[in-house]
CSV table of C-alpha atoms in Angstrom, one decimal:
chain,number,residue,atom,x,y,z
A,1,UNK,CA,0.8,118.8,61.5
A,2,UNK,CA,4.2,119.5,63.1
A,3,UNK,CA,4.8,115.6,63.3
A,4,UNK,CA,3.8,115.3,59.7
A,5,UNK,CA,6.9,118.2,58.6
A,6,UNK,CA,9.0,116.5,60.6
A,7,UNK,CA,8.8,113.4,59.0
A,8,UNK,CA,8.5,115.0,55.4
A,9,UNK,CA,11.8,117.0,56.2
A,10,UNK,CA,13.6,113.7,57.4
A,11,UNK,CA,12.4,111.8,54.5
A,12,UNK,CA,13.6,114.7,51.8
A,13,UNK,CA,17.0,114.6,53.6
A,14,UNK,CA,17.1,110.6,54.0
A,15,UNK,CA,16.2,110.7,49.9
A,16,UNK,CA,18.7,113.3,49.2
A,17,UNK,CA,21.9,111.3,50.7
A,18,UNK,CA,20.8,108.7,49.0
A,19,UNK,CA,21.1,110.5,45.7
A,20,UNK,CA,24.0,111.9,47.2
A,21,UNK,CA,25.4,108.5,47.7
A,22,UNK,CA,24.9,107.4,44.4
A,23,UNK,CA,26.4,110.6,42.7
A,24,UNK,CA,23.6,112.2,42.1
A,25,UNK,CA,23.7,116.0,42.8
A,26,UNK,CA,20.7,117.4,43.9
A,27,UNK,CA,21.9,120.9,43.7
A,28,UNK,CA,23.8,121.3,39.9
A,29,UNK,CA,24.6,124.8,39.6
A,30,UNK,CA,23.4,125.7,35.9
A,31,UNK,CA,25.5,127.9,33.9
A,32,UNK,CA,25.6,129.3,30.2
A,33,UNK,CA,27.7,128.2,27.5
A,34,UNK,CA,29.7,131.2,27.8
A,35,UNK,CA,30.1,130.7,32.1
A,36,UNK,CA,31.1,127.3,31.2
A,37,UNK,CA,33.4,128.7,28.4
A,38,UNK,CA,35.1,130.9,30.6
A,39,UNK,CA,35.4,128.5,33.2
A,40,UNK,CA,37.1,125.7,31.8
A,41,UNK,CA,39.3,127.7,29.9
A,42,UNK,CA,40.4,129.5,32.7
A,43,UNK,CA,43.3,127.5,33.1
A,44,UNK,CA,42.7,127.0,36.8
A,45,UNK,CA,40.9,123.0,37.3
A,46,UNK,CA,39.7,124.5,40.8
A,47,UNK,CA,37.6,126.9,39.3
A,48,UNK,CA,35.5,124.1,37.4
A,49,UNK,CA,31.8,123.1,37.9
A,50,UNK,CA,32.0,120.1,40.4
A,51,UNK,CA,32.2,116.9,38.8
A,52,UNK,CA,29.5,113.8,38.6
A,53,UNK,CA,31.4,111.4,40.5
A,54,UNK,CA,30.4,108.1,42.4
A,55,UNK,CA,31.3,107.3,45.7
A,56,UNK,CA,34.4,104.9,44.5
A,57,UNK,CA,35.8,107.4,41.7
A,58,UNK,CA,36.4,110.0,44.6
A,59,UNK,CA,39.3,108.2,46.2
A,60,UNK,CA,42.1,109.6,44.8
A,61,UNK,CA,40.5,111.3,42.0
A,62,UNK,CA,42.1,113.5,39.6
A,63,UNK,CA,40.5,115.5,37.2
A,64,UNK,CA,41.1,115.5,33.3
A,65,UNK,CA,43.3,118.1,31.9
A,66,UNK,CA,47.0,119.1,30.3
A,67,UNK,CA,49.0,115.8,29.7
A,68,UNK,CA,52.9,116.2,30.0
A,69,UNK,CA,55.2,113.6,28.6
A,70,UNK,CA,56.2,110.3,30.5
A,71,UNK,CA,58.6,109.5,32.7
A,72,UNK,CA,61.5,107.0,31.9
A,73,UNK,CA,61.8,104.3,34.6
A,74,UNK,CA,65.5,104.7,36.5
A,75,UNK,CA,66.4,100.9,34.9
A,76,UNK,CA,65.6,103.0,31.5
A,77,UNK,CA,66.8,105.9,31.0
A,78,UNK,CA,66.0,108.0,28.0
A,79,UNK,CA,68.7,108.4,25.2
A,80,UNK,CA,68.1,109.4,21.6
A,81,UNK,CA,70.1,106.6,20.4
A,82,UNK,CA,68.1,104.1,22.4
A,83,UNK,CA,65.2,105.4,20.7
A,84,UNK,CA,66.2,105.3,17.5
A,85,UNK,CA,67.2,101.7,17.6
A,86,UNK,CA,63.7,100.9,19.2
A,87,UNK,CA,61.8,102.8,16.2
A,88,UNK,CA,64.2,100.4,13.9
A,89,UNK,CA,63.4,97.0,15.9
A,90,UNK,CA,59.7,98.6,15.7
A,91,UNK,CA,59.6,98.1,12.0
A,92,UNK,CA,61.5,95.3,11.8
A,93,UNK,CA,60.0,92.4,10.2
A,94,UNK,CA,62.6,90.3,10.9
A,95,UNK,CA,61.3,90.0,14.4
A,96,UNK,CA,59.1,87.6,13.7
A,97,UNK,CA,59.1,84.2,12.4
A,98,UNK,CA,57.8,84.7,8.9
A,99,UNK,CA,59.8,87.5,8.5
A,100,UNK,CA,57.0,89.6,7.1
A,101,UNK,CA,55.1,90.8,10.7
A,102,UNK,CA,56.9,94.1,12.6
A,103,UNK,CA,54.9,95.6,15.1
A,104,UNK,CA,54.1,98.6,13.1
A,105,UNK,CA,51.9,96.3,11.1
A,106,UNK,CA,49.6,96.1,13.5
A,107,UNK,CA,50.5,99.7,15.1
A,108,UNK,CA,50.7,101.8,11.9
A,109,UNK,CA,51.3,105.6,12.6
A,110,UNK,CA,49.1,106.3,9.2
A,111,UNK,CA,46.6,104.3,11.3
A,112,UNK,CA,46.3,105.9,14.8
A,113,UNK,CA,49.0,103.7,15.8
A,114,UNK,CA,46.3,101.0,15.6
A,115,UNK,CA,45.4,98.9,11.8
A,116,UNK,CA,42.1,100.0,11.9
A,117,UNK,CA,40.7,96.6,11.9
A,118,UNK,CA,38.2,94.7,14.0
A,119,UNK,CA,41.0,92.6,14.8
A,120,UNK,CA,44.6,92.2,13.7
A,121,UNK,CA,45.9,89.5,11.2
A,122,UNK,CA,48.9,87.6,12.6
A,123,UNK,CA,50.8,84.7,11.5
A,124,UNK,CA,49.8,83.0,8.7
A,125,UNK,CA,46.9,85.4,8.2
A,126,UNK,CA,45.5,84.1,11.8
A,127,UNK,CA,43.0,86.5,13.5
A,128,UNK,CA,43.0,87.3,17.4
A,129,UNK,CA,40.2,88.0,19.6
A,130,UNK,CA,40.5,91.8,20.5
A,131,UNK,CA,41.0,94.9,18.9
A,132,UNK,CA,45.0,96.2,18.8
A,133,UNK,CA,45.2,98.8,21.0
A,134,UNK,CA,46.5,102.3,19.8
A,135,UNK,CA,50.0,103.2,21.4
A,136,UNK,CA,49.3,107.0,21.6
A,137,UNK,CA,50.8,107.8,25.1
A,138,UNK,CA,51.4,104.2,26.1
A,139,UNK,CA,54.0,105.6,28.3
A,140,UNK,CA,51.0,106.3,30.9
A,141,UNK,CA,50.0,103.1,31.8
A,142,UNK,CA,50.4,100.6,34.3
A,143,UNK,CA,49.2,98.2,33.2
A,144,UNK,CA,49.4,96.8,29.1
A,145,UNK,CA,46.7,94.8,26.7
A,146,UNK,CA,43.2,94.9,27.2
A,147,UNK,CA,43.9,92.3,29.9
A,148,UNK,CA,46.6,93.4,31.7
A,149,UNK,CA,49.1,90.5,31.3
A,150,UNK,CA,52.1,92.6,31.0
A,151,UNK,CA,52.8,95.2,34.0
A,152,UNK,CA,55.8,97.3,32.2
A,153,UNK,CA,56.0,98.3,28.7
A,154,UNK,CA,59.5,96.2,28.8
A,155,UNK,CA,57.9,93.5,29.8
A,156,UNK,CA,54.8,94.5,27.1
A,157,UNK,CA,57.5,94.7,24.3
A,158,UNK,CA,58.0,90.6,22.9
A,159,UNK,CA,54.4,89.9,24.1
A,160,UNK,CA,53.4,90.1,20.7
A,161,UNK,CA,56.7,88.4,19.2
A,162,UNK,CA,56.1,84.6,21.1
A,163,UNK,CA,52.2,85.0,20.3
A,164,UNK,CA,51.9,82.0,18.0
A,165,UNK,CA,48.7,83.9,16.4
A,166,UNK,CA,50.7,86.9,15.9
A,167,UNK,CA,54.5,87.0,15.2
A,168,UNK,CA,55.0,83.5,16.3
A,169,UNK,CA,58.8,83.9,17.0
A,170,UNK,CA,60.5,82.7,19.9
A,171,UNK,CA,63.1,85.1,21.9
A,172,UNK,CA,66.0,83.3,21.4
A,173,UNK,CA,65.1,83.2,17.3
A,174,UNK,CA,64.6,86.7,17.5
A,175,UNK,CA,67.7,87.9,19.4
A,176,UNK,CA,69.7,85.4,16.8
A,177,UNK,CA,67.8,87.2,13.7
A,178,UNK,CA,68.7,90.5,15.2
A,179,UNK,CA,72.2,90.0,15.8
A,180,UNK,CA,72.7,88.0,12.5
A,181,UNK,CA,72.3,91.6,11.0
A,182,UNK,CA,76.1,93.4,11.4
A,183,UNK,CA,74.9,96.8,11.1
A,184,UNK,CA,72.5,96.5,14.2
A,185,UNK,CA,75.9,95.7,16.3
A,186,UNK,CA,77.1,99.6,15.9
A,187,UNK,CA,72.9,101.0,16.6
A,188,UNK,CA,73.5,98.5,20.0
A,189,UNK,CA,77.0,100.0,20.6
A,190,UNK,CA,75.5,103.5,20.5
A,191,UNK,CA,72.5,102.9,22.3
A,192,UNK,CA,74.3,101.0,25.3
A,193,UNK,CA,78.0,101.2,25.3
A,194,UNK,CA,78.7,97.9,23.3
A,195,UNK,CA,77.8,95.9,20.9
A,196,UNK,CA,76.1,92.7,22.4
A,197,UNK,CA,72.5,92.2,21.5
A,198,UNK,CA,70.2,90.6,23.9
A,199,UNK,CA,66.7,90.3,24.2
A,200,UNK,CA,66.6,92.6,27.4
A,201,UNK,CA,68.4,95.1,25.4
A,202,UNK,CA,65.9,94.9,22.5
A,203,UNK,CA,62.9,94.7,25.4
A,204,UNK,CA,64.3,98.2,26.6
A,205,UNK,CA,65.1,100.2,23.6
A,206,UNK,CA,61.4,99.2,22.0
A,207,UNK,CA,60.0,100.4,25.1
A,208,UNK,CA,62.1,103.5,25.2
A,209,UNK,CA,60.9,104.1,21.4
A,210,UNK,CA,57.3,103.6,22.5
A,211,UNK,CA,57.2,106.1,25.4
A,212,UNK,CA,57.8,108.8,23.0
A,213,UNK,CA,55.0,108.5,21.3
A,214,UNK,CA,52.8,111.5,22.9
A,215,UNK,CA,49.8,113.4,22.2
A,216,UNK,CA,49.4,116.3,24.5
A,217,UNK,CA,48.2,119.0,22.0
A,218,UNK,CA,45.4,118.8,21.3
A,219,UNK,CA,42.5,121.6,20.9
A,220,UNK,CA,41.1,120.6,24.3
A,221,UNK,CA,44.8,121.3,25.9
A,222,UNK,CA,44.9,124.3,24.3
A,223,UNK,CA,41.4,125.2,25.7
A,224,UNK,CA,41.9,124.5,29.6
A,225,UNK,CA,45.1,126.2,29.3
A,226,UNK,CA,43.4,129.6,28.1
A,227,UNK,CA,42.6,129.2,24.4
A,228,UNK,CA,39.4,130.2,25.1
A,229,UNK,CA,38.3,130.7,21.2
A,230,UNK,CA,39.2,126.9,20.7
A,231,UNK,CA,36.3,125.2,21.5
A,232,UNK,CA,32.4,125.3,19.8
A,233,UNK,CA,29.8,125.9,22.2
A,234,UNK,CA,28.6,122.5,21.0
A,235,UNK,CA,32.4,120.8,22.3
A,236,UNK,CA,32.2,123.1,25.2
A,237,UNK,CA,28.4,121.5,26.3
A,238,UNK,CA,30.2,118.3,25.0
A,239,UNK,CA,32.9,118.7,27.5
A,240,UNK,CA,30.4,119.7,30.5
A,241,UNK,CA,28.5,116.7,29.9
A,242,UNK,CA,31.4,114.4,29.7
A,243,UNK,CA,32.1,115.7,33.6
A,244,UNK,CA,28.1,115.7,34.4
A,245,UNK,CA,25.6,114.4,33.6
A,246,UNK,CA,27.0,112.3,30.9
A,247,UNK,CA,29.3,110.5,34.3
A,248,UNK,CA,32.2,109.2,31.7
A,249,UNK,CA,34.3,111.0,34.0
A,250,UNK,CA,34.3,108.5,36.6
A,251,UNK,CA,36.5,106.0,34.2
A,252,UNK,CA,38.3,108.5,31.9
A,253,UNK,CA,39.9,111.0,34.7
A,254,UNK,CA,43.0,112.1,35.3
A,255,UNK,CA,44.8,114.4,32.0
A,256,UNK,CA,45.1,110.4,30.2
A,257,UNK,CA,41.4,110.5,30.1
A,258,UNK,CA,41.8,106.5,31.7
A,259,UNK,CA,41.7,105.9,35.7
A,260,UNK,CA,44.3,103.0,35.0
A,261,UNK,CA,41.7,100.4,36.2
A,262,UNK,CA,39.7,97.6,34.9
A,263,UNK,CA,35.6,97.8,34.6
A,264,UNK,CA,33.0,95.4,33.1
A,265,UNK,CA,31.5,97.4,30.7
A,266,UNK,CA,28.9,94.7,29.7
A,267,UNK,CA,30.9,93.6,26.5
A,268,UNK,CA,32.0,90.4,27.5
A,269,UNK,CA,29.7,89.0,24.9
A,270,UNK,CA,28.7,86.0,27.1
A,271,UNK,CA,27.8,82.9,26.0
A,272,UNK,CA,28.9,83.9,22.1
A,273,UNK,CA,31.4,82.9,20.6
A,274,UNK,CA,33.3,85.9,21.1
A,275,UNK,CA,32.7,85.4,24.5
A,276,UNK,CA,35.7,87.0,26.6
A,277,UNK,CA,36.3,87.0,30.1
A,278,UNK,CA,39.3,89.9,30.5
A,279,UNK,CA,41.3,90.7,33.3
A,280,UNK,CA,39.5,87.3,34.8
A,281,UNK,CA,42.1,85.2,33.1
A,282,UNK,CA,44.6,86.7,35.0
A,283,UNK,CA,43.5,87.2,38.1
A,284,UNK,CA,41.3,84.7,38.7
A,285,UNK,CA,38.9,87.0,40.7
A,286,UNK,CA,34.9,86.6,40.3
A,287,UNK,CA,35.0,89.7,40.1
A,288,UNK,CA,37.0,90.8,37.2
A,289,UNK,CA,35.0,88.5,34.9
A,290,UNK,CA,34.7,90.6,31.6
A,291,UNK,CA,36.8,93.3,33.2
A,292,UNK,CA,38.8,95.2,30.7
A,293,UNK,CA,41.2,98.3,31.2
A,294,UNK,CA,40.2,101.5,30.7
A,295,UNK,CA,41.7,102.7,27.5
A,296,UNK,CA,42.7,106.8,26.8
A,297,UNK,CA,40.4,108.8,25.1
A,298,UNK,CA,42.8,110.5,24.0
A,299,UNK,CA,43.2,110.7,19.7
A,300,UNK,CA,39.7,108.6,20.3
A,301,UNK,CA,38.4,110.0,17.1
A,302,UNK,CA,41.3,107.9,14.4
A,303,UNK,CA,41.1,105.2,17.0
A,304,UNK,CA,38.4,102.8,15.5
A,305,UNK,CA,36.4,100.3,15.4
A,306,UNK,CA,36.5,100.6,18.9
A,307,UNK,CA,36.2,98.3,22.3
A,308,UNK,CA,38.0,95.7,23.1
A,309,UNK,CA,36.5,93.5,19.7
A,310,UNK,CA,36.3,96.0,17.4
A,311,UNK,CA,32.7,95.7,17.3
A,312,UNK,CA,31.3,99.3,17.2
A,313,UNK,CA,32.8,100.9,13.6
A,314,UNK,CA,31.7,104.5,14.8
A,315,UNK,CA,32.3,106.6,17.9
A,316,UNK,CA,28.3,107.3,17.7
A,317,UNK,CA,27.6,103.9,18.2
A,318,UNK,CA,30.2,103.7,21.8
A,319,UNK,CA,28.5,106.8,22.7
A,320,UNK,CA,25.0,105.3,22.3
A,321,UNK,CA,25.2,102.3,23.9
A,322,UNK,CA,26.9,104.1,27.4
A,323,UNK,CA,23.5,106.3,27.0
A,324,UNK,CA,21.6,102.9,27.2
A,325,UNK,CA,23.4,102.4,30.7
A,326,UNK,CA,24.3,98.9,29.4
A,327,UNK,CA,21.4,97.6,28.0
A,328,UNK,CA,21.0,93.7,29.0
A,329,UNK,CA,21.9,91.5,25.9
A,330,UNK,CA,19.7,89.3,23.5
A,331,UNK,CA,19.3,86.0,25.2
A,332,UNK,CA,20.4,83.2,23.2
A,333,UNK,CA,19.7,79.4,23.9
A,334,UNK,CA,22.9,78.2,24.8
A,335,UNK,CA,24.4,76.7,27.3
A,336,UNK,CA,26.5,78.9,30.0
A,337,UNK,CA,28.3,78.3,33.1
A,338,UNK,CA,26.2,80.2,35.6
A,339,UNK,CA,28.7,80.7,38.0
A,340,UNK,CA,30.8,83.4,35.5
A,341,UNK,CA,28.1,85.2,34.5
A,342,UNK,CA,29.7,88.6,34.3
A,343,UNK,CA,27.9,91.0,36.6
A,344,UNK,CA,28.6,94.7,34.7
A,345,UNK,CA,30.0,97.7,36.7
A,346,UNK,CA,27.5,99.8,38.5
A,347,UNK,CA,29.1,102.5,37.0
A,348,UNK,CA,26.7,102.1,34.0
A,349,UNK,CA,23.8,104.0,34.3
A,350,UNK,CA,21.0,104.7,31.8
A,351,UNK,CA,22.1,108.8,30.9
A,352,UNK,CA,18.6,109.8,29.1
A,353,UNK,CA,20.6,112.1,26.9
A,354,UNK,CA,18.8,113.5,24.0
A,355,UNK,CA,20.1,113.4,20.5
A,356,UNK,CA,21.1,116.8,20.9
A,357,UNK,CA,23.5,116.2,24.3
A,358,UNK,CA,24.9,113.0,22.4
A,359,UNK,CA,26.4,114.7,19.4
A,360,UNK,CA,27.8,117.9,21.9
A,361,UNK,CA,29.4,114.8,23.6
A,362,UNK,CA,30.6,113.3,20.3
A,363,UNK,CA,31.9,116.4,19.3
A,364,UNK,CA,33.9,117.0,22.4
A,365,UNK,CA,35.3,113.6,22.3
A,366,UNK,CA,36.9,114.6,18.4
A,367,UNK,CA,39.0,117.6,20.5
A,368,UNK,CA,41.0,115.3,21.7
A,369,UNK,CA,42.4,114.4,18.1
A,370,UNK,CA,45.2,116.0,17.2
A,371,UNK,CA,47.3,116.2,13.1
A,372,UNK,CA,50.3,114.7,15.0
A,373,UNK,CA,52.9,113.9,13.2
A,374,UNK,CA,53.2,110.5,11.3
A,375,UNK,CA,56.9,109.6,10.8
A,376,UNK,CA,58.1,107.6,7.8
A,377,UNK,CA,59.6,104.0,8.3
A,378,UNK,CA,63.3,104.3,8.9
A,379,UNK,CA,65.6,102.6,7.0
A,380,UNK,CA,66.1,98.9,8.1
A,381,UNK,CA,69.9,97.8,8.5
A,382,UNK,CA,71.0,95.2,5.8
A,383,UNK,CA,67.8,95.7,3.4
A,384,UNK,CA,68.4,97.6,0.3
């Protein structure tokens, strides 16, 4: 008998570091909404219920919370003039080669700094392939498109302008437009000391434009920074979950709500026609095949149609399908190269959340909208 509770302990232990491993917690604490209200209002992180993290998301790991504004890189430097002649070139149709395309067509303020479509019309009423990405807080990232192909938003900035599907200009066209116009030479003058317009200069002042575009008040910074009355108990379960049981914390940390990585979420759509591959095409790694970066959560809720194709038209539906824990796809009778079969993240898990849990979670993503403020189109120079 003592041989037999021997072996029974061991085994318990064995199974429990195994769940342990996994990020499973075998001990959760329970609380009440109004422990968890208190809590997580408190305005100290450290005093938070422990979060459901896997083995992976615990290097380096930091916690959602109260998002500052960006820094401006040393090469450059904030100015308000910079800024201002970014949020012109911004608007500016002239950037492109049909001279009807800006980038606020397909990043419209009125539209969550997205167009609200599945996918964006470009030149000559082409479509892409992926959904245009909002800019709230772009200044975060380190990486830029769903694929990561541009590594500073400088760099980011005339990505767009020498697509031939969306603005389909080339850079030396564009810098000729631009300084064909006399009253951009005094906006350059101001913004850099003189006059001459080059497409570096219009690279920088974009992205200088771009990084101003925050949102870092919403109700749930308010909450965690002691607006304890901000929050349902419904978004307050919501926001629990999202940091339990519910794991989205392990790709949507730190106060962006995105880890800055890439993860195969299972939407690769492989062997359809929409069939996209990612961050593969860049790297070149078998293991980024249908890897996609992690976008911010952040003003989620006037984001949509959401993923990287646009194919989910409500949050409910993204919020179902990571309760599936990626279900496996219909199998069609095509023919697929075996060797990229995307193998999803094991990050995925089926959840089990009831309908109840889902909605609390729905409801605490919507917190993270804020009524920010949605400027007006400035004046072009040399258009009446």
């Amino acid at each position: 008998m003592r041989f037999s509770r021997i072996f029974l302990v061991a085994g318990l232990l064995s199974g429990a570091i195994l769940l342990g491993a996994a990020g499973i917690s075998m001990t959760a604490p329970q609380y009440t909404i109004e422990e968890l209200r208190q809590l997580y209002s408190s305005g100290d992180p450290s005093k938070w219920p422990a979060p459901d993290l896997d083995s992976a998301t615990r290097i380096g790991f930091r916690d959602i919370g109260k998002l500052d504004r960006p820094s401006y890189p040393d090469y450059n430097p904030y100015s308000k003039e910079k800024e201002v002649l970014g949020r012109t070139l911004f608007y500016d149709p002239r950037m492109s080669k049909s001279l009807q395309l800006s980038c606020a067509s397909c990043h419209d303020p009125e539209l969550g700094w997205g167009d609200g479509r599945r996918v964006s019309y470009g030149h000559n009423r082409q479509t892409g392939k992926r959904n245009a990405m909002t800019l709230f807080n772009v200044g975060f990232y380190k990486h830029f498109f769903w694929d990561g192909r541009a590594t500073t938003l400088e760099q980011q900035a005339v990505f767009p302008v020498q697509d031939k599907v969306e603005m389909a200009q080339t850079l030396t066209q564009m810098e000729a437009n631009i300084k064909a116009i006399p009253e951009y030479a005094v906006m350059f003058k101001d913004a850099f000391g003189d006059a001459a317009v080059t497409v570096g200069r219009i690279q920088y002042a974009i992205a200088t434009f771009e990084r101003s575009i925050v949102s870092n008040s919403s109700r749930f910074d308010k909450f965690v920074t002691g607006s304890s009355e901000l929050l349902s108990d419904e978004e307050v379960k919501g926001l629990h979950l999202f940091r339990t049981r519910a794991r989205c914390i392990n790709c949507h940390n730190t106060p962006l709500f995105s880890d800055n990585q890439f993860h195969n979420d299972g939407q690769a759509l492989y062997g359809s026609k929409m069939e996209d591959f990612g961050h593969y095409h860049l790297s070149g790694k078998q293991e980024d095949i249908g890897a996609f970066r992690t976008p911010s959560l952040r003003e989620v809720g006037q984001t949509g149609p959401w993923m990287h194709h646009g194919n989910f038209p409500t949050l409910r539906d993204v919020v179902e399908y990571y309760n599936l824990g990626n279900p496996s796809p219909i199998q069609k009778f095509v023919q697929v190269d075996e060797s990229k079969r995307p193998v999803p993240s094991p990050v995925l898990r089926k959840l089990n959340l009831d309908k109840e849990e889902l909605h609390a979670l729905e409801a605490f993503l919507k917190t993270l909208t804020t009524q920010v403020r949605k400027p007006a189109p400035p004046a072009l120079p040399g258009m009446n």
